[in-house]
Coordinates of C-alpha atoms and ligand atoms in Angstrom, one line a residue:
M1 CA -16.0 1.1 30.4
G2 CA -12.7 2.9 29.6
E3 CA -13.8 6.0 31.1
A4 CA -15.0 4.9 34.9
V5 CA -11.7 3.3 35.0
A6 CA -9.6 5.8 34.2
A7 CA -12.0 8.4 37.2
A8 CA -11.4 5.2 39.5
F9 CA -7.6 5.1 39.0
A10 CA -7.3 9.0 39.0
L11 CA -9.0 8.8 42.3
E12 CA -6.6 7.1 43.2
G13 CA -4.1 9.7 42.9
L14 CA -2.3 7.5 39.4
P15 CA -2.8 8.2 36.0
D16 CA -6.1 8.1 34.1
D17 CA -4.2 7.0 31.0
L18 CA -4.7 3.1 32.2
G19 CA -8.4 3.2 31.6
R20 CA -7.7 0.7 28.6
V21 CA -9.8 -2.2 29.1
T22 CA -10.2 -5.9 26.9
P23 CA -12.6 -8.1 26.5
S24 CA -12.6 -10.3 29.2
N25 CA -11.1 -14.1 28.2
R26 CA -13.3 -15.5 30.8
P27 CA -16.7 -14.0 29.4
D28 CA -18.2 -15.7 32.1
L29 CA -16.8 -14.0 34.8
A30 CA -16.5 -11.0 33.3
D31 CA -17.0 -8.4 30.2
F32 CA -13.9 -7.1 30.6
Q33 CA -10.9 -7.1 32.7
S34 CA -8.0 -4.1 32.9
N35 CA -4.3 -5.7 34.2
A36 CA -3.5 -1.6 35.1
A37 CA -3.2 -2.1 38.1
L38 CA -0.2 -4.2 37.7
A39 CA 1.5 -1.6 35.2
A40 CA 0.6 1.0 37.9
A41 CA 2.4 -0.9 41.1
K42 CA 5.2 -1.2 39.3
P43 CA 7.2 2.5 39.4
L44 CA 5.5 3.5 42.2
K45 CA 6.8 0.3 44.4
R46 CA 2.9 -0.5 45.3
D47 CA 0.9 -3.3 46.1
P48 CA -1.0 -3.9 43.0
T49 CA -3.4 -6.0 44.6
E50 CA -3.6 -3.5 46.9
I51 CA -4.6 -0.6 43.7
A52 CA -6.7 -2.9 42.2
A53 CA -9.3 -4.2 45.0
A54 CA -8.9 0.5 46.4
V55 CA -9.9 0.9 42.3
A56 CA -12.6 -2.0 42.2
R57 CA -14.0 -0.4 45.3
S58 CA -14.9 3.1 43.9
L59 CA -15.4 1.1 40.3
H60 CA -18.9 -0.5 42.6
R61 CA -20.5 3.4 42.7
H62 CA -19.5 4.1 39.1
P63 CA -23.1 4.0 37.1
A64 CA -21.3 2.1 34.1
V65 CA -20.7 -0.7 36.8
D66 CA -22.2 -4.1 37.4
S67 CA -19.5 -5.6 39.3
A68 CA -16.1 -4.9 39.8
E69 CA -13.8 -7.5 41.1
A70 CA -10.2 -8.0 41.6
A71 CA -8.6 -10.9 41.4
G72 CA -4.9 -12.4 41.3
P73 CA -1.6 -10.7 41.5
G74 CA -3.8 -7.5 40.7
F75 CA -6.4 -7.7 37.7
L76 CA -9.6 -6.4 37.9
N77 CA -12.5 -8.3 36.3
L78 CA -15.4 -5.6 35.4
R79 CA -19.3 -6.3 34.6
V80 CA -21.1 -3.0 33.2
S81 CA -24.3 -2.7 33.5
N82 CA -27.4 -2.9 31.4
A83 CA -28.1 1.3 31.4
L84 CA -24.7 1.6 30.2
L85 CA -25.0 -1.3 27.4
S86 CA -28.2 0.1 26.5
A87 CA -27.0 3.1 26.0
R88 CA -24.4 1.8 24.0
A89 CA -26.6 0.0 21.5
N90 CA -29.3 3.3 21.1
A91 CA -25.5 5.4 20.2
L92 CA -24.7 2.3 18.3
A93 CA -28.6 2.0 15.9
D94 CA -27.8 6.1 15.1
D95 CA -25.1 5.8 14.3
P96 CA -25.0 5.0 10.2
R97 CA -21.1 3.2 10.9
A98 CA -22.4 1.4 13.2
G99 CA -19.1 2.4 15.4
A100 CA -16.6 2.6 13.0
E101 CA -14.9 5.8 13.0
P102 CA -13.3 7.6 9.8
V103 CA -9.4 8.1 10.1
A104 CA -8.8 10.9 11.8
A105 CA -6.5 12.2 8.8
P106 CA -7.0 11.0 5.7
A107 CA -4.5 10.2 3.0
R108 CA -4.5 10.1 -0.6
V109 CA -4.1 5.8 -0.6
L110 CA -3.3 3.6 -4.1
V111 CA -3.8 0.1 -4.1
D112 CA -2.1 -1.7 -6.8
Y113 CA -4.0 -5.5 -6.3
G114 CA -4.8 -8.2 -8.8
G115 CA -2.3 -7.8 -11.3
P116 CA -3.5 -10.0 -13.8
N117 CA -1.4 -10.6 -17.2
V118 CA -2.1 -10.5 -20.7
A119 CA -2.5 -13.6 -22.4
K120 CA -0.7 -15.5 -19.3
E121 CA -3.5 -17.5 -17.0
M122 CA -4.8 -16.1 -13.8
I123 CA -2.8 -18.0 -10.5
V124 CA -4.1 -18.4 -7.6
S125 CA -2.1 -15.3 -6.7
H126 CA -4.3 -13.3 -8.8
L127 CA -7.3 -14.3 -7.0
R128 CA -6.0 -14.0 -3.7
A129 CA -4.6 -10.4 -4.7
S130 CA -8.0 -9.5 -6.4
I131 CA -10.1 -10.6 -2.9
I132 CA -7.7 -9.1 -0.3
G133 CA -6.7 -6.0 -2.1
E134 CA -10.5 -5.3 -3.1
S135 CA -10.9 -5.7 0.9
I136 CA -8.0 -3.6 2.1
K137 CA -9.4 -0.8 -0.8
R138 CA -12.7 -0.5 0.8
L139 CA -11.3 -0.7 4.9
H140 CA -9.2 3.0 3.6
R141 CA -12.5 4.4 1.9
F142 CA -15.3 3.3 5.0
A143 CA -12.1 4.9 6.9
G144 CA -12.0 7.8 5.0
D145 CA -9.2 7.8 2.6
R146 CA -9.1 8.8 -0.7
T147 CA -8.0 5.4 -2.6
L148 CA -7.7 4.7 -6.4
G149 CA -7.2 0.7 -6.9
D150 CA -5.2 -0.1 -10.0
A151 CA -4.9 -3.4 -11.4
H152 CA -1.3 -2.8 -12.8
L153 CA -2.2 -5.9 -15.9
G154 CA 0.8 -7.5 -17.0
D155 CA 0.6 -6.5 -20.6
W156 CA 4.4 -5.3 -21.9
G157 CA 6.6 -8.7 -21.0
F158 CA 8.6 -10.9 -23.0
Q159 CA 5.5 -12.2 -22.8
M160 CA 3.6 -9.7 -25.6
G161 CA 6.5 -11.3 -27.7
L162 CA 6.2 -15.4 -27.7
L163 CA 2.7 -14.2 -28.5
I164 CA 3.0 -11.9 -31.4
V165 CA 5.9 -14.6 -33.3
A166 CA 3.2 -17.8 -32.3
V167 CA 0.3 -16.0 -33.7
L168 CA 2.1 -14.8 -37.0
D169 CA 3.9 -17.6 -37.8
E170 CA -0.1 -19.3 -37.7
R171 CA -1.7 -16.7 -39.0
I172 CA 0.4 -15.9 -42.5
E173 CA -2.2 -14.1 -43.8
L174 CA -1.6 -12.2 -41.2
V175 CA 1.6 -10.5 -41.8
D176 CA 0.6 -10.0 -45.4
A177 CA -2.5 -7.6 -43.8
L178 CA -0.2 -5.8 -41.5
A179 CA 2.5 -5.5 -43.1
M180 CA 1.4 -1.8 -44.5
T181 CA 1.4 -0.5 -41.3
G182 CA 3.9 2.3 -40.2
D183 CA 4.5 3.5 -36.6
A184 CA 2.9 3.4 -33.4
D185 CA 0.3 5.6 -33.9
S186 CA -0.6 4.5 -37.2
K187 CA -4.5 3.9 -38.1
P188 CA -5.3 0.3 -39.3
T189 CA -7.3 0.1 -42.3
A190 CA -10.7 -1.3 -42.1
A191 CA -9.7 -4.7 -43.5
Q192 CA -6.7 -4.4 -41.2
Q193 CA -9.4 -4.0 -38.3
A194 CA -11.1 -6.6 -39.8
A195 CA -8.3 -9.3 -40.3
I196 CA -7.1 -8.2 -36.6
E197 CA -10.4 -8.9 -35.1
L198 CA -10.2 -12.4 -35.9
V199 CA -7.5 -12.9 -33.2
S200 CA -9.8 -14.3 -30.2
L201 CA -9.0 -15.2 -26.3
E202 CA -9.7 -18.6 -26.9
D203 CA -6.3 -18.3 -29.8
L204 CA -4.5 -17.1 -27.3
D205 CA -4.9 -19.1 -24.3
R206 CA -4.6 -22.0 -27.2
L207 CA -1.2 -20.5 -28.4
Y208 CA 0.9 -18.8 -25.2
P209 CA 1.9 -23.0 -23.4
I210 CA 2.7 -23.8 -26.7
A211 CA 4.8 -21.5 -27.8
A212 CA 6.0 -21.2 -23.6
A213 CA 7.4 -25.0 -24.1
R214 CA 9.0 -23.8 -27.4
A215 CA 10.7 -21.3 -26.1
K216 CA 12.4 -22.9 -23.3
A217 CA 13.1 -25.7 -25.6
D218 CA 14.4 -23.9 -28.7
P219 CA 16.8 -20.4 -28.3
L220 CA 16.4 -19.3 -31.3
Y221 CA 12.3 -19.5 -31.3
R222 CA 12.9 -17.5 -27.5
E223 CA 15.5 -15.0 -29.6
R224 CA 13.0 -14.5 -32.4
A225 CA 10.3 -14.2 -28.8
R226 CA 12.8 -11.6 -27.8
R227 CA 13.5 -9.5 -31.0
A228 CA 10.0 -9.3 -31.6
T229 CA 9.0 -7.7 -27.7
A230 CA 12.4 -5.3 -28.5
E231 CA 10.8 -4.1 -31.5
L232 CA 7.0 -4.3 -29.6
Q233 CA 8.1 -1.9 -26.7
A234 CA 10.3 0.4 -29.2
G235 CA 6.5 1.5 -30.8
R236 CA 7.2 -1.1 -34.4
G237 CA 3.7 -0.7 -35.9
D238 CA 2.0 -4.2 -37.0
Y239 CA 3.1 -5.3 -33.8
Q240 CA 1.9 -2.5 -31.9
L241 CA -1.8 -3.7 -33.8
L242 CA -1.2 -6.7 -32.8
W243 CA -0.8 -6.0 -29.5
R244 CA -3.4 -3.6 -28.8
Q245 CA -6.2 -6.2 -29.9
F246 CA -4.5 -9.4 -27.3
V247 CA -4.9 -6.8 -24.2
R248 CA -8.3 -5.7 -25.6
I249 CA -9.7 -9.4 -25.9
T250 CA -7.6 -10.6 -22.0
K251 CA -9.6 -6.8 -20.5
Q252 CA -13.1 -7.4 -21.3
T253 CA -12.9 -11.1 -20.6
L254 CA -10.9 -10.3 -16.6
E255 CA -13.1 -7.0 -16.6
R256 CA -16.5 -8.9 -16.7
D257 CA -15.1 -12.2 -14.2
F258 CA -13.4 -9.6 -12.1
H259 CA -17.1 -8.0 -11.6
A260 CA -19.4 -11.1 -11.2
L261 CA -17.0 -11.5 -8.5
G262 CA -17.2 -8.6 -7.1
V263 CA -13.4 -6.7 -7.2
D264 CA -13.8 -3.8 -9.5
F265 CA -11.0 -1.4 -10.2
D266 CA -10.9 2.1 -10.8
L267 CA -8.3 2.0 -12.8
W268 CA -7.0 -0.8 -15.5
K269 CA -3.3 0.4 -16.4
G270 CA -0.7 -1.3 -17.1
E271 CA 2.9 -1.7 -17.2
S272 CA 3.0 -0.6 -21.2
D273 CA 1.1 2.7 -20.2
V274 CA 4.8 3.8 -18.1
E275 CA 6.7 3.1 -22.0
P276 CA 7.3 7.0 -22.0
L277 CA 8.2 7.3 -18.8
I278 CA 11.2 5.1 -19.0
E279 CA 13.2 7.0 -21.4
P280 CA 13.3 9.8 -18.8
M281 CA 13.6 8.2 -15.4
I282 CA 16.6 6.3 -16.6
A283 CA 18.3 9.9 -17.7
D284 CA 17.6 10.8 -14.2
L285 CA 18.7 8.0 -13.0
E286 CA 21.8 8.3 -14.5
A287 CA 22.0 12.2 -13.3
K288 CA 22.0 11.1 -9.8
G289 CA 24.5 9.0 -10.0
L290 CA 22.0 5.6 -9.3
L291 CA 22.9 3.2 -12.6
V292 CA 26.4 1.2 -12.6
E293 CA 26.9 -1.0 -15.8
D294 CA 27.3 -4.6 -14.3
Q295 CA 27.9 -7.5 -17.5
G296 CA 26.7 -5.1 -20.5
A297 CA 23.0 -4.1 -18.1
R298 CA 22.3 -1.6 -15.8
I299 CA 21.2 -1.9 -12.1
I300 CA 21.0 -0.4 -9.5
R301 CA 22.5 -1.5 -5.8
V302 CA 20.4 -1.8 -3.2
A303 CA 22.4 -3.6 0.0
R304 CA 22.4 -2.2 3.1
P305 CA 25.3 -2.8 5.2
E306 CA 23.0 -4.0 7.8
D307 CA 20.9 -6.2 5.4
R308 CA 20.9 -9.8 6.8
R309 CA 20.6 -11.5 4.2
E310 CA 22.2 -10.7 0.3
L311 CA 19.4 -8.5 -1.9
P312 CA 19.8 -8.3 -5.3
P313 CA 20.4 -4.9 -7.3
L314 CA 17.5 -4.0 -9.4
L315 CA 17.5 -4.2 -13.0
I316 CA 16.6 -1.4 -15.2
V317 CA 18.3 -2.8 -18.5
S318 CA 18.5 -5.7 -19.2
S319 CA 21.9 -6.5 -21.9
E320 CA 19.8 -6.7 -24.8
G321 CA 18.8 -2.7 -23.3
A322 CA 15.0 -4.4 -22.1
A323 CA 13.0 -2.7 -19.8
M324 CA 12.4 -5.2 -16.6
Y325 CA 9.6 -5.9 -14.9
G326 CA 11.6 -3.9 -11.6
T327 CA 11.4 -0.7 -14.4
T328 CA 8.0 -0.5 -14.9
D329 CA 7.6 -0.5 -11.7
L330 CA 9.5 1.9 -10.9
A331 CA 8.7 4.4 -14.0
T332 CA 5.2 3.4 -12.3
I333 CA 5.7 4.7 -9.2
V334 CA 6.5 8.3 -10.9
D335 CA 3.1 8.0 -12.8
R336 CA 1.0 7.3 -9.8
R337 CA 3.1 10.9 -8.2
R338 CA 2.1 12.9 -11.3
Y339 CA -1.9 11.7 -11.0
F340 CA -2.4 11.2 -7.2
D341 CA 0.3 11.9 -5.8
P342 CA -0.5 9.3 -3.2
Q343 CA 1.2 9.7 0.2
R344 CA 0.8 5.4 0.4
I345 CA 0.8 2.9 -1.7
L346 CA 0.0 -0.8 -1.4
Y347 CA 0.7 -3.2 -3.0
V348 CA -1.4 -6.2 -2.4
V349 CA 0.9 -9.2 -3.9
D350 CA 2.2 -12.5 -3.5
Q351 CA 4.2 -13.1 -0.7
R352 CA 7.4 -14.7 -3.3
Q353 CA 7.9 -11.4 -4.3
A354 CA 8.3 -10.0 -1.0
D355 CA 12.3 -9.3 -2.3
H356 CA 11.0 -7.6 -5.9
F357 CA 9.7 -5.0 -4.3
E358 CA 12.4 -4.7 -0.8
T359 CA 14.3 -3.9 -3.7
V360 CA 11.7 -1.6 -6.1
F361 CA 10.9 0.2 -3.0
R362 CA 14.8 1.2 -2.0
A363 CA 15.4 2.4 -5.6
A364 CA 12.9 4.8 -5.0
Y365 CA 13.5 5.9 -1.8
L366 CA 17.0 6.2 -3.6
A367 CA 15.8 8.1 -6.1
A368 CA 13.4 10.5 -4.1
Y369 CA 10.3 9.4 -6.1
A370 CA 8.9 8.4 -2.5
R371 CA 8.9 8.8 0.2
E372 CA 10.6 6.8 2.9
G373 CA 8.6 4.2 4.2
S374 CA 5.2 4.9 2.0
L375 CA 5.8 2.1 0.6
E376 CA 4.7 -1.2 1.8
H377 CA 4.1 -4.6 -0.1
I378 CA 0.9 -6.5 1.6
G379 CA 2.2 -10.5 1.1
F380 CA -0.1 -13.3 1.2
G381 CA 0.2 -17.0 1.0
T382 CA -1.1 -19.6 -1.8
M383 CA -4.1 -21.1 -1.6
N384 CA -3.4 -24.6 -1.7
G385 CA -5.1 -27.8 -3.5
P386 CA -5.1 -30.9 -1.6
D387 CA -2.0 -31.7 -2.6
G388 CA -0.6 -29.4 -0.8
K389 CA 0.8 -27.2 -3.5
P390 CA -0.8 -24.3 -5.5
F391 CA -3.9 -25.0 -6.2
R392 CA -4.8 -26.2 -9.7
T393 CA -8.0 -27.5 -11.5
R394 CA -9.1 -31.0 -11.9
E395 CA -7.6 -30.7 -15.2
G396 CA -4.2 -30.3 -13.8
G397 CA -4.6 -26.9 -15.6
V398 CA -3.7 -23.7 -13.6
L399 CA -7.1 -22.3 -12.3
K400 CA -9.1 -19.7 -14.7
L401 CA -10.9 -16.9 -12.9
R402 CA -14.0 -18.2 -14.7
D403 CA -13.7 -21.5 -13.9
L404 CA -13.6 -21.3 -10.3
I405 CA -16.7 -18.7 -10.0
D406 CA -18.1 -21.6 -12.0
M407 CA -17.5 -24.4 -10.0
A408 CA -18.1 -21.7 -6.1
L409 CA -22.0 -21.1 -8.5
T410 CA -22.4 -25.2 -9.3
K411 CA -22.3 -25.5 -5.3
A412 CA -24.0 -23.1 -4.4
R413 CA -27.1 -24.1 -6.8
E414 CA -26.8 -27.7 -5.1
R415 CA -27.5 -26.4 -1.7
L416 CA -29.7 -23.8 -2.4
E417 CA -32.2 -26.6 -3.7
E418 CA -31.1 -28.7 -1.2
A419 CA -33.0 -26.0 1.4
G420 CA -35.6 -26.1 -0.8
L421 CA -34.9 -22.6 -3.1
G422 CA -35.3 -23.9 -6.6
K423 CA -39.3 -23.8 -6.2
E424 CA -39.2 -20.8 -3.9
L425 CA -37.2 -18.5 -6.0
S426 CA -38.1 -17.0 -9.5
P427 CA -35.4 -18.0 -11.9
E428 CA -33.3 -14.3 -12.0
L429 CA -33.9 -14.4 -8.4
L430 CA -32.0 -17.8 -7.9
D431 CA -29.0 -16.5 -10.3
D432 CA -29.2 -13.9 -8.2
T433 CA -28.4 -15.6 -4.8
A434 CA -26.5 -18.2 -6.3
L435 CA -23.7 -15.7 -7.7
K436 CA -24.1 -14.0 -4.0
V437 CA -23.6 -17.2 -2.3
A438 CA -20.9 -18.3 -4.5
V439 CA -18.9 -14.9 -4.0
A440 CA -19.1 -15.0 0.0
T441 CA -18.2 -18.4 -0.5
L442 CA -14.9 -17.8 -1.8
K443 CA -14.1 -14.7 -0.3
F444 CA -14.8 -15.3 3.2
A445 CA -12.6 -18.6 2.4
D446 CA -9.6 -16.5 1.8
L447 CA -10.3 -13.7 4.5
A448 CA -11.1 -15.9 7.5
S449 CA -7.7 -16.3 8.0
Y450 CA -4.5 -14.3 8.6
R451 CA -3.7 -13.6 4.8
G452 CA -0.1 -14.4 6.2
T453 CA -1.3 -18.3 6.2
S454 CA -1.9 -20.5 3.1
Y455 CA -4.8 -22.3 3.3
V456 CA -6.4 -25.7 1.4
F457 CA -9.2 -25.2 -0.9
D458 CA -11.9 -27.3 -0.2
L459 CA -15.3 -26.3 -1.8
D460 CA -16.9 -28.9 0.4
R461 CA -16.4 -26.9 3.8
F462 CA -16.3 -23.4 2.4
S463 CA -19.8 -23.7 0.9
S464 CA -21.7 -25.3 3.7
F465 CA -24.6 -23.5 5.2
E466 CA -22.9 -24.3 8.7
G467 CA -19.8 -23.5 10.0
K468 CA -17.1 -20.3 9.9
T469 CA -18.6 -20.0 6.6
G470 CA -19.0 -17.5 4.0
P471 CA -23.2 -18.4 3.3
Y472 CA -23.5 -19.5 7.1
L473 CA -23.2 -15.2 7.8
L474 CA -25.3 -14.4 4.7
Y475 CA -27.7 -17.0 6.4
Q476 CA -27.8 -15.1 8.8
A477 CA -28.4 -11.6 7.3
V478 CA -30.9 -13.3 5.9
R479 CA -32.7 -14.7 8.5
V480 CA -32.5 -11.0 10.4
K481 CA -33.5 -9.2 6.9
S482 CA -36.7 -12.2 7.1
L483 CA -37.8 -11.1 10.6
L484 CA -38.1 -7.5 10.0
R485 CA -40.1 -8.1 7.1
K486 CA -42.6 -9.9 8.8
A487 CA -42.0 -7.4 11.5
T488 CA -43.0 -4.3 9.0
A489 CA -46.2 -6.5 8.2
E490 CA -47.3 -7.2 11.5
G491 CA -46.9 -3.2 12.2
L492 CA -44.5 -3.7 15.0
E493 CA -42.0 -1.2 15.2
A494 CA -38.0 -0.7 16.3
G495 CA -37.3 1.6 19.6
E496 CA -35.3 2.3 22.4
V497 CA -33.3 -0.6 23.7
T498 CA -33.4 -1.7 26.7
V499 CA -30.7 -4.6 27.1
A500 CA -31.8 -7.4 30.2
A501 CA -31.1 -10.5 29.1
P502 CA -27.4 -12.2 28.7
A503 CA -28.4 -13.2 25.2
E504 CA -28.6 -9.4 24.7
R505 CA -25.9 -8.1 26.8
D506 CA -23.9 -11.1 25.4
L507 CA -24.8 -9.3 21.5
V508 CA -24.5 -5.8 22.6
L509 CA -20.8 -6.5 23.9
V510 CA -20.0 -8.0 20.7
L511 CA -21.7 -5.2 18.4
D512 CA -19.6 -2.7 20.8
A513 CA -16.1 -4.6 19.5
F514 CA -16.9 -3.5 16.0
G515 CA -15.0 -0.5 15.9
Q516 CA -12.1 -1.6 17.7
G517 CA -12.0 -4.4 14.8
V518 CA -12.8 -2.2 12.1
N519 CA -9.0 -0.3 13.0
E520 CA -6.9 -2.4 13.9
A521 CA -8.4 -4.3 10.6
Y522 CA -7.1 -1.1 9.0
A523 CA -3.4 -1.1 10.8
R524 CA -2.3 -4.5 9.9
S525 CA -4.2 -4.7 6.7
A526 CA -6.0 -7.5 8.0
P527 CA -9.2 -8.4 6.3
N528 CA -9.4 -10.6 9.2
V529 CA -10.3 -9.9 11.6
I530 CA -13.3 -7.5 10.0
A531 CA -14.0 -11.7 8.9
D532 CA -14.0 -12.4 12.7
H533 CA -15.8 -10.0 14.1
A534 CA -18.8 -10.7 11.0
W535 CA -18.6 -14.6 12.4
R536 CA -18.8 -13.7 16.1
L537 CA -22.0 -11.1 15.2
A538 CA -23.3 -13.6 13.6
Q539 CA -23.0 -16.6 16.5
S540 CA -24.1 -13.6 18.9
F541 CA -27.1 -12.7 17.1
S542 CA -28.3 -16.4 15.8
K543 CA -28.3 -16.8 19.9
F544 CA -30.0 -14.2 20.9
Y545 CA -32.2 -14.6 18.4
Q546 CA -32.9 -18.3 20.0
A547 CA -33.3 -16.7 23.4
C548 CA -34.9 -13.8 22.9
P549 CA -38.8 -13.9 21.3
I550 CA -39.3 -11.3 19.4
L551 CA -42.8 -11.0 16.8
T552 CA -44.8 -12.5 20.4
A553 CA -43.0 -10.2 23.2
N554 CA -45.0 -7.3 25.3
P555 CA -44.2 -4.3 22.4
A556 CA -41.4 -2.5 24.4
I557 CA -39.7 -5.8 24.4
A558 CA -40.9 -6.2 20.7
A559 CA -39.6 -2.7 19.8
S560 CA -35.9 -3.0 21.6
R561 CA -35.3 -6.2 20.1
L562 CA -36.4 -5.3 16.8
A563 CA -34.3 -2.7 16.9
L564 CA -30.9 -4.8 18.6
A565 CA -32.1 -6.9 15.1
S566 CA -31.9 -3.9 12.8
L567 CA -28.4 -2.8 14.2
T568 CA -26.8 -6.4 13.7
L569 CA -28.2 -6.2 10.3
K570 CA -26.5 -3.0 9.8
Q571 CA -23.6 -3.9 11.2
L572 CA -23.0 -7.0 9.6
E573 CA -23.7 -6.0 6.3
L574 CA -20.9 -2.9 6.6
A575 CA -18.4 -6.0 7.5
L576 CA -19.6 -8.4 5.0
D577 CA -19.0 -5.3 2.9
L578 CA -15.8 -4.6 4.0
L579 CA -15.4 -8.0 2.7
G580 CA -16.6 -6.7 -1.0
I581 CA -19.4 -9.4 0.0
S582 CA -23.4 -8.6 -0.1
A583 CA -26.4 -10.5 0.8
P584 CA -29.3 -11.8 -0.5
E585 CA -32.8 -11.3 0.8
R586 CA -33.3 -14.7 0.9
M587 CA -31.9 -17.9 0.7
Ligands
LIG1 N1 1.1 -9.2 -12.9 C1 2.4 -9.7 -12.3 C2 2.6 -11.0 -12.0 O1 1.3 -12.3 -12.6 C3 1.8 -8.6 -10.2 C4 2.1 -7.4 -10.8 C5 2.3 -7.0 -8.9 N2 1.9 -5.3 -9.0 C6 3.1 -5.0 -9.5 N3 3.0 -3.3 -9.1 N4 4.6 -5.7 -9.4 O2 3.0 -11.3 -11.1

């Protein structure tokens, strides 16, 4: 369409880069619109209505154009021909990417997302980071970038010292068992290993909140935990053994739960992995003249004169000599450069950490650890409960990933039973389907609005099979699948698409917009654009399915409509996959 418009402008002696058309905001009047006549008229001091009328006249003769009308002060309303739509649908049907082009220059992109912490419970911001980050990683992979997703496990902070103190206080026998351990690399004896393995995730879950509360109230206890943290970081053997057990059991559970949610990290690196890099990095920062003494701590000043609000310095070494959150983040940039040399690093983390990242990024640019602009914070709002505060479980506790998945699963099972599938599906298939529906429920709700906006968690609404929900999209995908199965059983095959009916036109116009949607979602790190597209596609398909009989139509029409249906399924599944959602066979 754009080409036809460009050619028509060229005929008028106007620049042919004016061919950009956008989907019409009055679909009852036109498929596309253009305001290029207005833009062209200004510099030439010509009358835009006259340009629009001339362009419309010459467009009338173009085979791609059904109608072209000049409207208002120089707008063009365009309707594409059925011939053009048919050709477009056939091209999309032949394209395994359904119209989404790969990027011209693929890049190495590292996505830092999830960010759960050892021992501390997952909170909703970790859930959102995982869902949004997974989708952004998939968008990059689909575009042809080389991607790595890293969970960046929080395994090195004060909470580790706290847990060491809490566990050893409760289990005196462990103190004795581990007493003989030497340095960080020493192997535990069989007896030591057995003692350590008795420490379970339930222990950590139970002890952490108690210890955290006590550290707040009791300065002596806090001091012990601080010292334990420092000794752990310095490589004390018995603490290392215990800490490795904490990390191991946490990771096991996290990996399982994330996997159930369709979130799979390529790397499970942690803050602790960069410990060996910290000393040399500090020396390097020192040599570059970036470290400043400040009340016993060592900091990097990153404020700039043009800043509109004051940005705090980056704390590299605390007054107690400990490495901080920002220290490991900076060293992680150095580390990532060594093993992946990423051209971009995307940090998908809660909006409330915006200042932290701005500070880290500036320090990294000052130290020349990354190219200016190559580090990006992809922030997001919170998922709130009905009270408008960050979502909590019914018992008032912070959310556990597993509990949330279970809630969504229970709801999905209920809905599937209501729909009568309890009897139709085998128990295994029912489990699998319920999980897919649950994942679609949670993820689509999270990805449906722009990531910057907060939303209220409303499981009843999100799990409905109707409306703008994940399950509705799955339901439409399943309808197409069953239609295609039936067609195969009746020996019908997809063929050449010939667009004729209005519902066919509308469907193809939506299918046509996928590529643009993917580009926009990629450029703005905005999976909601894909979510919107999937929703519009499902709706158009539903209308098409209602208006256009398929299996009972004459063979040529049936073949054309089947081709449209299978193209729809292909594109819908691509879109869902970009959101990290997959459709079952039946529901
Ligand atoms: N563990 C951190 C938290 O819970 C999130 C980590 C985000 N990634 C990063 N590179 N800092 O807040």
